């Protein structure tokens, strides 16, 4: 086990001191849009599009600034202000710009800007457009806090911020009960993961007296193995919640109730990768905790297969893509669980996935836009001709995700599978199997959506989407095609300062000398052929067949996780709540009510005294005076 | 000798009290109250005489002032009520019930 070699950040100078603007711009626009109310209805969405673009420009400046520095100085800590200074506790809000965080900044603001532009078209006729853009900006700001923080506690602020934005956006169409329920579900499942992250932060505070990255990196080496392991598992729990990994994955499929740009930005390209970021960022901890590291790899492998399984069985195009997102993040987690050898590949796959998955989600949104918001793939068919731009861009994402050589996904996924084989043959074989299944379900999606015969519903005339929607698609598709070639040779080297190991050889060309690459290609080809044989060659029914194998049935029901949680947690919880409510109604309430009833009855009796007869009052007074006199007289006697 | 004053005062007080308790006419009730006040005054004054100090007489003046004020307010109330209701019976419950 080698110790991680991370570089110490240097203090921010010059333009780096203004790094807070990255976050402040989208945050300000979110505030203006919310506080400005209807005043901003006319121009608010344009402002909301400008601020992520501005942040992207600024991020680019910082990126080039980091590039221009020698490797040992490529981490800049820009202190913003002192958050808490009480007794022995001291928390600074600082922004860490290093090779890892700057890549995230570019991904978030870059893909984020494109999705904002896309939303201009997609949400053009929504009565709550302003609110939608305010939430999107809030998300971008929170996500930037998450990745720029130099302290786990500040990271947690962003972590919760993206959770909030995700909740608000999943249930954006709050008038739909399903969307409202999905938002709540995501929020509650996130809480479980957040508990893990919080416990991790508490452990850091107890062990190191600080939760800053620097303190944790430094202290981790001296940590007792038991505590290191605990910390690793708690951080993994946090990552599972945010990144929809088994066993906390159930919220992601329901999250597809949100508007499609949200699914693309939050539930595919950025927020759900926060767990991978957390694991890679906590490399120093995982270095000391081999058991936790293995758990990360296993969770990743299980999720990559589970997500692919679900993706094979769903008919809802967004849910297929959601299953696929789970699966691809599983790959990233697997890579992150391999250790320093895998970090660069995890981040590489994260970036390429950000492009091709956002591309495909937006493509799915474009398809839905053209077919009257229908999400059922069995109602599509033969859309390639009527939606040529959507088809071509979607196809680019398709070729990238299944890993066709020269497309971006091929580079990053091959690396992960290769590293997994070197690490552990079982994990490697399962990752290889996952690649084949990915090819199968994506081929199924392509065949059902763009090829075959028309199964359009009556009155639906599919048409190409407006330019605001297809321009971002084209940009993302270009990224999905060339991203791998452009980054392959560079990214491992670039991430060395944050603890990644650089492989010996990597060029812009796919590695054809490696027999494993050919094996991956063969498995992918088998997946594509099976997918085509089942769904492309023969006409697909426009209703989902009822008689299916148990495998498909399990996939359609999200592997019965929801049912299991329902039986194991939701029902007992409901029963407990019902019991408590019953006790409240019949125990506490009755006690309180009978007390009140007694007071009322006493009052009713006493009221008879107050009869309005002056003479009876006089008599009462007389009796009272006599009584007082008697008492006084008796007291005199005593 | 002082005993007789006290007997007289007690008699007056009991007459006043009885009138207060059994008569319905507000004016009579009012007069009964005055009677009780004056019974008390009589006790004050006689005790003042017996003890040879002026405290009781001062108290009697206070009682008279209070009684005078009471008469002013009480009579005007009774007159107003009589005008409104053509009756001065104190048994009319509504008079004291909200």
XYZ file of C-alpha atoms in Angstrom, chain A residues 159-478:
320
model
C -23.997 18.552 -0.522
C -27.237 19.584 1.173
C -27.725 22.427 -1.284
C -27.731 20.102 -4.272
C -30.033 17.759 -2.370
C -32.453 20.630 -1.851
C -32.236 21.740 -5.471
C -32.749 18.148 -6.573
C -35.843 17.861 -4.375
C -37.266 21.151 -5.647
C -36.663 20.203 -9.269
C -37.844 16.587 -9.121
C -41.151 17.788 -7.727
C -41.140 20.881 -9.939
C -44.474 19.875 -11.431
C -45.838 19.652 -7.934
C -49.418 19.374 -9.110
C -48.635 15.815 -10.202
C -48.868 13.538 -7.170
C -46.206 11.212 -8.585
C -43.707 14.034 -8.964
C -44.375 15.302 -5.460
C -43.931 11.794 -4.057
C -40.738 11.246 -6.056
C -39.260 14.461 -4.671
C -40.025 13.413 -1.136
C -38.588 9.963 -1.735
C -35.346 11.395 -3.087
C -35.092 13.766 -0.142
C -35.666 11.048 2.435
C -33.264 8.563 0.864
C -30.682 11.344 0.674
C -31.087 11.868 4.407
C -29.801 8.334 5.030
C -26.714 9.020 2.968
C -26.292 12.423 4.604
C -26.275 10.716 7.974
C -23.276 8.723 6.776
C -21.433 11.816 5.620
C -22.242 13.622 8.861
C -20.974 10.717 10.937
C -17.842 10.797 8.810
C -17.374 14.518 9.483
C -17.932 13.987 13.207
C -15.325 11.230 13.152
C -12.875 13.574 11.441
C -13.533 16.296 14.001
C -13.030 13.830 16.833
C -9.900 12.306 15.341
C -8.163 15.239 13.680
C -9.811 18.234 15.371
C -10.585 19.626 11.952
C -12.431 18.546 8.858
C -10.364 20.394 6.286
C -9.006 18.319 3.418
C -5.461 19.240 4.408
C -5.920 18.078 8.008
C -7.610 14.849 6.939
C -4.975 14.067 4.307
C -2.273 14.648 6.868
C -3.918 12.830 9.766
C -5.261 9.832 7.854
C -1.895 8.099 7.775
C -1.808 7.968 11.584
C -5.390 6.831 11.977
C -6.151 3.584 13.812
C -7.271 0.953 11.258
C -10.666 0.542 12.937
C -11.434 4.249 12.767
C -10.136 4.526 9.227
C -12.437 1.688 8.245
C -15.415 3.273 10.015
C -14.718 6.597 8.354
C -14.413 4.902 4.985
C -17.747 3.123 5.374
C -19.521 6.268 6.550
C -18.234 8.229 3.561
C -19.305 5.335 1.337
C -22.794 5.499 2.830
C -22.899 9.208 1.996
C -21.673 8.489 -1.524
C -24.283 5.725 -1.969
C -27.114 8.087 -1.065
C -26.028 10.858 -3.391
C -24.838 8.697 -6.259
C -27.759 6.261 -6.249
C -25.636 3.216 -5.505
C -27.075 -0.046 -4.173
C -28.679 -0.143 -1.604
C -29.759 3.536 -1.694
C -30.458 3.662 -5.438
C -34.249 3.528 -5.359
C -34.801 7.281 -5.589
C -33.085 7.769 -8.934
C -35.670 5.980 -11.080
C -38.503 7.935 -9.486
C -36.526 11.145 -9.896
C -37.277 10.913 -13.621
C -40.624 12.549 -12.826
C -38.773 15.857 -12.970
C -38.384 17.897 -16.164
C -35.932 16.265 -18.583
C -33.233 18.994 -18.411
C -33.155 18.360 -14.680
C -32.693 14.651 -15.245
C -29.848 15.441 -17.605
C -28.062 17.964 -15.409
C -28.659 16.718 -11.889
C -29.545 13.077 -12.222
C -27.024 12.155 -14.872
C -24.159 14.562 -15.441
C -23.359 16.250 -12.149
C -25.062 15.736 -8.802
C -25.118 11.963 -8.855
C -21.383 11.945 -9.466
C -20.790 13.765 -6.170
C -20.362 10.404 -4.447
C -17.519 9.505 -6.792
C -15.961 12.897 -6.103
C -16.254 12.278 -2.365
C -14.527 8.897 -2.574
C -11.736 10.185 -4.796
C -11.288 13.253 -2.603
C -11.080 11.026 0.467
C -8.384 8.886 -1.123
C -6.114 9.363 1.889
C -8.722 7.766 4.144
C -9.439 4.855 1.802
C -5.734 4.256 1.510
C -5.725 3.326 5.186
C -8.926 1.291 4.997
C -8.605 -1.574 2.498
C -11.892 -3.106 3.684
C -13.823 0.089 2.984
C -12.062 0.408 -0.342
C -13.087 -3.098 -1.300
C -16.638 -2.258 -0.225
C -16.604 0.735 -2.595
C -15.521 -1.511 -5.448
C -18.148 -4.130 -4.604
C -20.919 -1.550 -4.296
C -19.855 -0.142 -7.649
C -19.873 -3.556 -9.309
C -23.237 -4.546 -7.865
C -24.736 -1.236 -8.932
C -23.333 -1.388 -12.423
C -25.006 -4.752 -12.937
C -28.242 -3.795 -11.152
C -28.590 -0.577 -13.153
C -27.953 -2.387 -16.414
C -30.486 -5.053 -15.473
C -33.147 -2.433 -14.804
C -32.214 -0.644 -18.020
C -32.907 -3.821 -19.994
C -36.472 -4.193 -18.785
C -37.956 -0.695 -18.703
C -40.099 0.744 -21.490
C -39.914 4.313 -20.191
C -37.053 5.929 -22.098
C -36.016 8.107 -19.165
C -35.992 5.169 -16.793
C -33.784 3.189 -19.150
C -31.383 6.107 -19.116
C -31.682 6.365 -15.323
C -30.792 2.686 -14.962
C -27.921 3.313 -17.304
C -26.776 6.276 -15.178
C -26.755 4.072 -12.082
C -24.782 1.528 -14.020
C -22.199 4.009 -15.336
C -21.736 5.551 -11.891
C -21.252 1.995 -10.691
C -18.293 1.842 -13.084
C -16.917 5.043 -11.589
C -17.334 3.748 -8.044
C -15.636 0.513 -9.050
C -12.711 2.523 -10.402
C -12.619 4.677 -7.278
C -12.635 1.512 -5.164
C -9.572 0.217 -6.960
C -7.507 2.940 -5.334
C -4.992 5.416 -6.733
C -4.639 3.320 -9.884
C -8.321 3.908 -10.613
C -8.948 7.508 -9.518
C -7.983 9.073 -12.815
C -10.177 6.585 -14.682
C -13.118 7.228 -12.367
C -12.886 10.955 -13.054
C -12.234 10.345 -16.751
C -15.345 8.200 -17.047
C -17.235 10.772 -14.999
C -16.355 13.469 -17.535
C -17.086 11.422 -20.628
C -20.281 10.153 -19.022
C -21.248 13.739 -18.220
C -21.125 14.450 -21.935
C -22.722 11.395 -23.445
C -25.384 10.918 -20.797
C -26.420 14.579 -20.787
C -26.492 14.290 -24.572
C -28.789 11.275 -24.472
C -31.046 12.657 -21.763
C -31.509 15.865 -23.683
C -32.040 13.754 -26.778
C -34.737 11.843 -24.925
C -36.227 15.194 -23.925
C -36.204 16.245 -27.551
C -37.961 13.011 -28.531
C -40.559 13.598 -25.829
C -40.962 17.184 -26.990
C -41.757 15.878 -30.463
C -44.158 13.163 -29.346
C -46.367 15.027 -26.915
C -44.466 14.163 -23.713
C -44.844 10.445 -24.231
C -42.077 8.505 -22.477
C -43.038 5.013 -23.569
C -40.538 3.742 -26.132
C -43.127 1.334 -27.467
C -45.017 4.362 -28.774
C -42.027 5.648 -30.763
C -40.391 3.833 -33.641
C -38.923 5.155 -36.898
C -38.100 8.568 -35.495
C -34.710 8.694 -37.224
C -36.229 10.238 -40.346
C -38.441 12.858 -38.709
C -35.947 13.945 -36.054
C -32.606 13.722 -37.877
C -30.586 16.003 -35.583
C -31.853 14.345 -32.450
C -31.126 10.976 -34.026
C -27.557 11.783 -35.035
C -26.670 13.349 -31.681
C -28.328 10.522 -29.769
C -26.446 8.026 -31.882
C -23.179 9.729 -30.931
C -24.076 9.269 -27.263
C -25.080 5.671 -27.983
C -21.787 4.828 -29.652
C -19.946 6.515 -26.793
C -21.736 4.697 -23.988
C -21.441 1.234 -25.459
C -17.756 1.842 -26.056
C -17.183 1.813 -29.802
C -13.494 2.535 -30.422
C -12.578 6.204 -30.899
C -15.751 7.340 -29.113
C -15.273 8.792 -25.639
C -16.834 6.033 -23.549
C -14.550 3.440 -25.061
C -11.425 4.983 -23.583
C -12.705 5.527 -20.081
C -14.612 2.273 -19.761
C -11.798 0.164 -21.199
C -9.456 1.688 -18.654
C -11.805 0.835 -15.806
C -12.347 -2.740 -16.931
C -8.628 -3.173 -17.425
C -7.820 -1.759 -13.983
C -10.556 -3.910 -12.433
C -9.009 -7.038 -13.981
C -5.608 -6.116 -12.612
C -7.175 -5.562 -9.199
C -9.467 -8.561 -8.966
C -10.494 -10.996 -11.688
C -14.056 -11.379 -10.396
C -14.758 -7.646 -10.373
C -13.115 -7.383 -13.772
C -15.289 -10.124 -15.285
C -18.455 -8.584 -13.881
C -17.468 -5.175 -15.257
C -16.886 -6.833 -18.617
C -20.305 -8.477 -18.437
C -21.780 -5.054 -17.612
C -20.292 -3.648 -20.821
C -22.126 -6.317 -22.802
C -25.430 -5.680 -21.047
C -24.988 -1.941 -21.589
C -24.591 -2.570 -25.301
C -27.742 -4.706 -25.259
C -30.088 -2.277 -23.537
C -28.817 0.759 -25.405
C -29.300 -1.082 -28.688
C -32.816 -1.948 -27.563
C -33.452 1.722 -26.819
C -32.116 2.814 -30.215
C -34.114 0.166 -32.097
C -37.369 0.927 -30.299
C -37.003 4.689 -30.587
C -35.413 5.469 -33.923
C -35.813 2.381 -36.081
C -38.456 -0.210 -36.857
C -41.987 0.742 -37.803
C -44.094 3.652 -36.589
C -46.031 2.915 -33.449
C -47.051 6.515 -32.903
C -50.211 7.231 -30.993
C -53.101 8.793 -32.860
C -52.803 12.497 -33.498
C -49.077 12.604 -32.702
C -46.918 14.110 -35.429
C -43.284 13.853 -34.287
C -41.172 16.825 -35.367
C -37.674 18.157 -34.847
C -37.135 20.393 -31.811
C -36.247 24.110 -31.970
C -32.663 25.337 -32.287
C -32.377 26.213 -28.608
C -32.709 22.492 -28.015
C -30.667 20.954 -30.802
C -27.667 23.308 -30.576
C -26.755 22.082 -27.049
C -27.360 18.554 -28.305
C -24.845 19.032 -31.076
C -22.239 20.497 -28.705
C -22.693 17.641 -26.247
C -22.586 15.089 -29.057
C -19.286 16.519 -30.271
